[in-house]
Tab-separated table of C-alpha atoms (C1' of nucleotides) and ligand atoms in Angstrom:
chain	number	residue	atom	x	y	z
A	42	UNK	CA	122.636	97.361	108.419
A	43	UNK	CA	123.835	100.588	106.829
A	44	UNK	CA	122.321	103.949	107.674
A	45	UNK	CA	121.181	104.444	104.117
A	46	UNK	CA	119.550	101.049	104.067
A	47	UNK	CA	117.700	101.855	107.257
A	48	UNK	CA	116.579	105.160	105.863
A	49	UNK	CA	115.324	103.436	102.781
A	50	UNK	CA	113.664	100.684	104.777
A	51	UNK	CA	111.805	103.154	106.965
A	52	UNK	CA	110.649	105.142	103.955
A	53	UNK	CA	109.351	101.940	102.408
A	54	UNK	CA	107.140	101.549	105.453
A	55	UNK	CA	106.011	105.169	105.276
A	56	UNK	CA	108.063	106.217	108.270
A	57	UNK	CA	109.890	109.480	107.832
A	58	UNK	CA	113.496	108.726	108.686
A	59	UNK	CA	114.404	111.334	111.241
A	60	UNK	CA	117.772	111.033	112.953
A	61	UNK	CA	116.284	109.625	116.110
A	62	UNK	CA	114.072	107.160	114.354
A	63	UNK	CA	117.021	105.882	112.384
A	64	UNK	CA	119.063	105.409	115.526
A	65	UNK	CA	116.267	103.645	117.359
A	66	UNK	CA	115.629	101.284	114.492
A	67	UNK	CA	119.332	100.691	114.082
A	68	UNK	CA	119.589	99.785	117.735
A	69	UNK	CA	116.747	97.319	117.385
A	70	UNK	CA	118.195	95.506	114.375
A	71	UNK	CA	121.710	95.378	115.758
A	72	UNK	CA	120.696	94.293	119.249
A	73	UNK	CA	118.424	91.317	119.212
A	74	UNK	CA	118.057	91.350	122.984
A	75	UNK	CA	114.409	92.461	123.054
A	76	UNK	CA	115.219	95.666	124.914
A	77	UNK	CA	112.915	97.672	127.138
A	78	UNK	CA	112.431	101.391	126.572
A	79	UNK	CA	114.841	102.102	129.370
A	80	UNK	CA	117.560	99.872	127.953
A	81	UNK	CA	117.326	101.590	124.573
A	82	UNK	CA	117.360	104.948	126.317
A	83	UNK	CA	120.439	104.178	128.418
A	84	UNK	CA	122.317	103.037	125.332
A	85	UNK	CA	121.359	105.854	122.993
A	86	UNK	CA	121.627	108.684	125.494
A	87	UNK	CA	125.405	108.198	125.425
A	88	UNK	CA	125.484	109.250	121.786
A	89	UNK	CA	122.424	111.477	121.693
A	90	UNK	CA	122.457	113.495	124.926
A	91	UNK	CA	119.288	115.369	124.039
A	92	UNK	CA	117.201	112.226	123.526
A	93	UNK	CA	113.953	112.165	125.406
A	94	UNK	CA	112.056	109.115	126.600
A	95	UNK	CA	108.851	110.485	125.184
A	96	UNK	CA	110.500	110.415	121.776
A	97	UNK	CA	111.336	106.776	122.342
A	98	UNK	CA	107.764	105.951	123.277
A	99	UNK	CA	106.478	107.853	120.253
A	100	UNK	CA	108.968	106.227	117.917
A	101	UNK	CA	108.376	102.709	119.162
A	102	UNK	CA	104.624	103.158	119.021
A	103	UNK	CA	105.019	104.302	115.424
A	104	UNK	CA	107.156	101.259	114.641
A	105	UNK	CA	104.412	99.010	115.993
A	106	UNK	CA	101.746	100.767	113.953
A	107	UNK	CA	103.790	100.543	110.789
A	108	UNK	CA	104.638	96.936	111.458
A	109	UNK	CA	108.430	97.203	111.537
A	110	UNK	CA	108.650	96.007	115.155
A	111	UNK	CA	106.580	93.935	117.531
A	112	UNK	CA	105.713	94.354	121.176
A	113	UNK	CA	106.595	91.568	123.571
A	114	UNK	CA	104.682	91.374	126.858
A	115	UNK	CA	106.482	88.374	128.301
A	116	UNK	CA	107.697	90.582	131.131
A	117	UNK	CA	105.051	91.638	133.632
A	118	UNK	CA	106.641	94.978	134.412
A	119	UNK	CA	107.829	96.531	131.173
A	120	UNK	CA	107.298	96.360	127.460
A	121	UNK	CA	109.954	94.943	125.249
A	122	UNK	CA	110.476	95.436	121.555
A	123	UNK	CA	111.699	93.277	118.696
A	124	UNK	CA	112.617	94.272	115.157
A	125	UNK	CA	112.187	90.652	114.093
A	126	UNK	CA	108.577	90.641	112.973
A	127	UNK	CA	108.603	87.087	111.686
A	128	UNK	CA	106.619	84.562	113.690
A	129	UNK	CA	108.766	83.129	116.471
A	130	UNK	CA	108.448	82.388	120.153
A	131	UNK	CA	110.261	83.755	123.187
A	132	UNK	CA	111.723	82.326	126.333
A	133	UNK	CA	112.407	84.428	129.414
A	134	UNK	CA	114.796	83.202	132.059
A	135	UNK	CA	113.307	83.915	135.469
A	136	UNK	CA	116.768	84.275	136.998
A	137	UNK	CA	118.799	86.457	134.643
A	138	UNK	CA	115.853	88.029	132.843
A	139	UNK	CA	117.298	87.395	129.394
A	140	UNK	CA	114.846	86.820	126.575
A	141	UNK	CA	115.720	84.199	123.962
A	142	UNK	CA	114.270	83.644	120.511
A	143	UNK	CA	112.594	80.301	119.952
A	144	UNK	CA	112.266	79.155	116.395
A	145	UNK	CA	108.929	77.446	115.994
A	146	UNK	CA	108.635	74.592	113.575
A	147	UNK	CA	104.944	73.965	113.888
A	148	UNK	CA	102.889	77.102	113.461
A	149	UNK	CA	99.927	76.718	115.798
A	150	UNK	CA	96.837	76.248	113.689
A	151	UNK	CA	94.272	76.027	116.434
A	152	UNK	CA	91.693	77.473	114.156
A	153	UNK	CA	89.310	74.650	114.932
A	154	UNK	CA	88.146	76.385	118.077
A	155	UNK	CA	88.632	79.842	116.608
A	156	UNK	CA	86.040	79.908	113.888
A	157	UNK	CA	84.831	83.462	113.420
A	158	UNK	CA	87.816	85.150	115.051
A	159	UNK	CA	90.135	87.413	113.113
A	160	UNK	CA	93.673	86.865	114.328
A	161	UNK	CA	96.094	89.742	113.926
A	162	UNK	CA	98.850	88.687	116.316
A	163	UNK	CA	100.139	85.425	117.762
A	164	UNK	CA	102.579	85.152	120.627
A	165	UNK	CA	104.199	82.169	122.251
A	166	UNK	CA	105.979	82.708	125.528
A	167	UNK	CA	107.950	80.287	127.680
A	168	UNK	CA	109.338	81.027	131.114
A	169	UNK	CA	111.812	79.123	133.214
A	170	UNK	CA	115.565	78.808	133.536
A	171	UNK	CA	118.147	79.260	130.809
A	172	UNK	CA	121.057	76.797	130.464
A	173	UNK	CA	123.589	79.100	132.132
A	174	UNK	CA	121.412	79.830	135.133
A	175	UNK	CA	120.499	76.148	135.419
A	176	UNK	CA	124.158	75.185	135.511
A	177	UNK	CA	124.962	77.877	138.018
A	178	UNK	CA	122.120	76.689	140.233
A	179	UNK	CA	123.260	73.073	140.208
A	180	UNK	CA	126.811	73.769	141.347
B	267	UNK	CA	81.951	75.282	143.971
B	268	UNK	CA	80.872	75.137	147.593
B	269	UNK	CA	82.554	77.230	150.276
B	270	UNK	CA	83.666	74.137	152.139
B	271	UNK	CA	85.124	72.674	148.986
B	272	UNK	CA	87.071	75.857	148.366
B	273	UNK	CA	88.328	75.859	151.927
B	274	UNK	CA	89.445	72.279	151.546
B	275	UNK	CA	91.006	72.965	148.166
B	276	UNK	CA	93.013	75.896	149.472
B	277	UNK	CA	94.214	73.877	152.449
B	278	UNK	CA	95.323	71.131	150.097
B	279	UNK	CA	97.582	73.696	148.445
B	280	UNK	CA	98.847	74.936	151.810
B	281	UNK	CA	96.917	78.166	151.629
B	282	UNK	CA	95.247	79.160	154.863
B	283	UNK	CA	91.620	79.757	153.966
B	284	UNK	CA	90.832	83.167	155.374
B	285	UNK	CA	87.512	84.745	154.528
B	286	UNK	CA	88.990	87.018	151.922
B	287	UNK	CA	91.065	84.338	150.278
B	288	UNK	CA	88.018	82.129	149.992
B	289	UNK	CA	86.008	84.900	148.387
B	290	UNK	CA	88.770	85.771	145.937
B	291	UNK	CA	89.249	82.182	144.878
B	292	UNK	CA	85.512	81.711	144.628
B	293	UNK	CA	85.295	84.720	142.352
B	294	UNK	CA	88.015	83.311	140.125
B	295	UNK	CA	86.432	79.894	139.729
B	296	UNK	CA	82.929	81.231	139.177
B	297	UNK	CA	83.981	83.972	136.751
B	298	UNK	CA	86.119	82.650	133.955
B	299	UNK	CA	86.573	86.112	132.486
B	300	UNK	CA	90.267	86.482	133.343
B	301	UNK	CA	89.652	89.491	135.562
B	302	UNK	CA	92.082	92.241	136.432
B	303	UNK	CA	92.731	93.193	140.039
B	304	UNK	CA	90.420	96.137	139.654
B	305	UNK	CA	87.564	94.044	138.277
B	306	UNK	CA	87.802	91.626	141.191
B	307	UNK	CA	87.956	94.571	143.563
B	308	UNK	CA	84.885	96.297	142.109
B	309	UNK	CA	82.905	93.073	142.364
B	310	UNK	CA	83.922	92.025	145.849
B	311	UNK	CA	83.820	95.472	147.443
B	312	UNK	CA	80.032	95.350	147.150
B	313	UNK	CA	79.911	92.435	149.583
B	314	UNK	CA	83.062	93.143	151.565
B	315	UNK	CA	83.165	96.892	152.103
B	316	UNK	CA	86.396	96.752	154.077
B	317	UNK	CA	88.318	94.934	151.350
B	318	UNK	CA	91.637	96.499	150.455
B	319	UNK	CA	93.392	96.299	147.126
B	320	UNK	CA	96.632	95.402	148.845
B	321	UNK	CA	94.923	92.293	150.162
B	322	UNK	CA	93.946	91.402	146.626
B	323	UNK	CA	97.499	91.816	145.399
B	324	UNK	CA	98.812	89.752	148.311
B	325	UNK	CA	96.206	87.054	147.821
B	326	UNK	CA	96.664	86.763	144.081
B	327	UNK	CA	100.426	86.673	144.426
B	328	UNK	CA	100.008	83.839	146.930
B	329	UNK	CA	97.719	81.994	144.528
B	330	UNK	CA	100.386	82.242	141.829
B	331	UNK	CA	103.085	80.964	144.164
B	332	UNK	CA	100.974	78.049	145.294
B	333	UNK	CA	99.953	77.250	141.754
B	334	UNK	CA	96.183	77.580	142.090
B	335	UNK	CA	96.000	80.418	139.561
B	336	UNK	CA	98.009	81.694	136.637
B	337	UNK	CA	98.985	85.164	135.540
B	338	UNK	CA	98.035	86.281	132.061
B	339	UNK	CA	100.011	89.124	130.516
B	340	UNK	CA	98.142	89.339	127.239
B	341	UNK	CA	97.101	92.870	128.189
B	342	UNK	CA	99.862	95.466	128.076
B	343	UNK	CA	98.439	97.566	130.881
B	344	UNK	CA	97.220	95.277	133.616
B	345	UNK	CA	97.640	91.789	134.937
B	346	UNK	CA	94.868	89.290	134.592
B	347	UNK	CA	94.289	86.123	136.529
B	348	UNK	CA	92.895	82.708	135.730
B	349	UNK	CA	91.940	79.895	138.092
B	350	UNK	CA	92.183	77.465	135.197
B	351	UNK	CA	95.765	76.289	135.516
B	352	UNK	CA	95.543	73.698	132.759
B	353	UNK	CA	97.438	74.453	129.595
B	354	UNK	CA	95.318	76.523	127.242
B	355	UNK	CA	95.679	79.599	125.071
B	356	UNK	CA	94.019	82.982	125.167
B	357	UNK	CA	92.589	85.370	122.646
B	358	UNK	CA	92.069	89.035	123.352
B	359	UNK	CA	89.716	91.103	121.257
B	360	UNK	CA	91.326	94.444	120.500
B	361	UNK	CA	87.956	96.141	120.344
B	362	UNK	CA	85.942	94.927	123.326
B	363	UNK	CA	88.899	93.757	125.398
B	364	UNK	CA	87.329	90.423	126.244
B	365	UNK	CA	89.679	87.503	126.754
B	366	UNK	CA	88.604	84.105	125.428
B	367	UNK	CA	89.939	80.664	126.255
B	368	UNK	CA	91.449	78.749	123.359
B	369	UNK	CA	91.640	75.010	123.740
B	370	UNK	CA	94.870	73.801	122.220
B	371	UNK	CA	94.956	70.427	120.580
B	372	UNK	CA	98.626	70.308	119.770
B	373	UNK	CA	100.799	71.079	122.743
B	374	UNK	CA	103.799	72.946	121.356
B	375	UNK	CA	106.792	70.680	121.563
B	376	UNK	CA	109.396	73.045	120.290
B	377	UNK	CA	111.938	71.370	122.463
B	378	UNK	CA	114.228	70.867	119.493
B	379	UNK	CA	115.587	74.366	119.812
B	380	UNK	CA	115.222	74.406	123.580
B	381	UNK	CA	117.722	71.811	124.636
B	382	UNK	CA	119.094	72.746	128.034
B	383	UNK	CA	116.251	75.062	129.011
B	384	UNK	CA	113.970	74.293	131.927
B	385	UNK	CA	110.444	75.357	131.036
B	386	UNK	CA	108.141	76.245	133.903
B	387	UNK	CA	105.432	78.139	132.072
B	388	UNK	CA	104.038	78.232	128.551
B	389	UNK	CA	101.678	80.850	127.230
B	390	UNK	CA	99.968	81.233	123.894
B	391	UNK	CA	98.300	84.531	123.128
B	392	UNK	CA	96.305	85.625	120.124
B	393	UNK	CA	95.036	89.123	119.470
B	394	UNK	CA	92.550	90.404	116.968
B	395	UNK	CA	88.781	90.754	116.657
B	396	UNK	CA	86.150	88.553	118.236
B	397	UNK	CA	83.133	87.387	116.210
B	398	UNK	CA	80.750	89.923	117.744
B	399	UNK	CA	83.034	92.880	117.145
B	400	UNK	CA	83.788	91.640	113.625
B	401	UNK	CA	80.093	91.506	112.823
B	402	UNK	CA	79.470	94.930	114.302
B	403	UNK	CA	82.348	96.349	112.262
B	404	UNK	CA	81.056	94.932	108.984
B	405	UNK	CA	77.583	96.412	109.218
C	209	DT	C1'	87.065	79.872	177.697
C	210	DT	C1'	90.962	83.209	177.834
C	211	DA	C1'	95.683	84.432	176.921
C	212	DT	C1'	99.274	84.338	173.729
C	213	DT	C1'	101.323	84.057	169.464
C	214	DT	C1'	101.251	84.209	164.628
C	215	DA	C1'	99.354	85.437	160.309
C	216	DA	C1'	96.290	88.351	157.514
C	217	DT	C1'	94.430	92.786	156.404
C	218	DT	C1'	94.286	97.652	156.087
C	219	DG	C1'	95.430	102.460	154.646
C	220	DT	C1'	98.798	105.409	153.174
C	221	DA	C1'	102.478	106.696	150.671
C	222	DA	C1'	105.987	105.583	147.425
C	223	DC	C1'	107.356	103.720	143.093
C	224	DC	C1'	107.830	103.445	138.257
C	225	DA	C1'	106.394	102.636	133.495
C	226	DT	C1'	103.598	104.946	130.471
C	227	DT	C1'	100.844	108.926	128.630
C	228	DA	C1'	99.204	113.786	127.876
C	229	DC	C1'	100.251	118.025	126.491
C	230	DA	C1'	102.129	122.411	125.514
C	231	DT	C1'	106.361	124.330	123.737
C	232	DA	C1'	110.386	124.281	120.825
C	233	DC	C1'	112.778	122.549	117.151
C	234	DT	C1'	113.524	120.382	112.283
C	235	DT	C1'	112.462	119.242	108.004
C	236	DG	C1'	110.485	119.699	103.515
C	237	DT	C1'	108.595	122.824	100.168
C	238	DA	C1'	107.639	127.005	97.586
D	146	DT	C1'	114.061	132.999	102.565
D	147	DA	C1'	109.409	132.075	104.529
D	148	DC	C1'	105.934	128.976	105.619
D	149	DA	C1'	103.657	124.690	107.017
D	150	DA	C1'	103.844	120.162	108.624
D	151	DG	C1'	105.993	116.972	111.122
D	152	DT	C1'	109.239	115.689	115.209
D	153	DA	C1'	111.279	116.051	119.589
D	154	DT	C1'	111.503	117.815	124.223
D	155	DG	C1'	110.459	118.538	129.253
D	156	DT	C1'	107.264	118.481	132.674
D	157	DA	C1'	103.434	116.937	134.865
D	158	DA	C1'	99.760	113.651	135.308
D	159	DT	C1'	98.040	108.951	135.299
D	160	DG	C1'	97.437	104.426	136.919
D	161	DG	C1'	98.849	99.839	138.172
D	162	DT	C1'	101.739	97.891	141.551
D	163	DT	C1'	104.610	97.638	145.833
D	164	DA	C1'	106.510	98.825	150.615
D	165	DC	C1'	105.567	99.325	155.109
D	166	DA	C1'	103.887	100.238	159.662
D	167	DA	C1'	99.712	99.792	162.276
D	168	DT	C1'	95.468	97.160	163.136
D	169	DT	C1'	92.658	93.176	163.125
D	170	DA	C1'	91.703	88.288	162.738
D	171	DA	C1'	92.915	83.529	163.198
D	172	DA	C1'	95.344	79.699	165.294
D	173	DT	C1'	97.293	77.682	169.250
D	174	DA	C1'	98.202	76.891	174.064
D	175	DA	C1'	96.892	77.246	178.785
E	252	MN	MN1	112.514	87.797	119.135
E	253	MN	MN1	91.862	80.986	130.571
E	254	ZN	ZN1	119.294	82.869	132.894
E	255	ZN	ZN1	85.242	91.932	120.787
DNA sequence: TTATTTAATTGTAACCATTACATACTTGTA
DNA sequence: TACAAGTATGTAATGGTTACAATTAAATAA
């Protein structure tokens, strides 16, 4: 995704495209690894030595509000972010910690027991072992 | 659930039934409100003035290991616990913070895209507004 | 029962992700 | 350029969780 496209995209979602915001969003779209704040920080600080973590928290919170990213709470200890806002599930490997996207074919329509609720977010999380860690464990 | 039943139940899951463990498990089965550590603490401290939070953390961690409770991470800030270990979803109201059980009729079998993964846990979370808060907001 | 061993509990301090806030800097606009 | 509004920064505070050494309780053996 080109810088100008990102700038345009952010403007479309009424986010003023400051340099830092552009870089954070760019990181999120180019790295679909569901990074934590610290991971984003460690990556970006190499290019932007003045970057502050508070800026990251502010920026990511803004992204959530404006709906250009979602928050993933599959990890008990830290928040993770995803620029893919389409409905999909996640799998976390308990050994390597990696988080995988899970394409869901059947959207859960459990509305039978949810009459009267207004649903704004849906999350599906799986936890276990990923293929690589499984293989490594069996050897 | 009777104290003796709880004691027996814990023993069955190779958990030594100390006084505190019994009380914590009893609280979980009698209060299906998915409490945080602090909520359990505030309730139990009234009867057990010497109770320590570290004991709660130790006990709850043990319950998770032994499989008599599950951890719910629907809340970004604190962990919540549930003695109902059967597969079911949860809904959190963004206004009042209450967490509701959602009975799921269709167990997600998304295994098509999950060939080679070993799944140990599945969680389904919804967030939005509960009926009461919706009604209050509309008036 | 008592003595002995083992496990559970406690209190304190440390840890670490997140938040609050005041200051400094940038950007857009006139 | 000057001004106002919006952004970013650094530091300190907050709050849930964890580490750990000391104390107490429970289980077992004598
Ligand atoms: Mn994803
Ligand atoms: Mn539940
Ligand atoms: Zn793995
Ligand atoms: Zn509510």
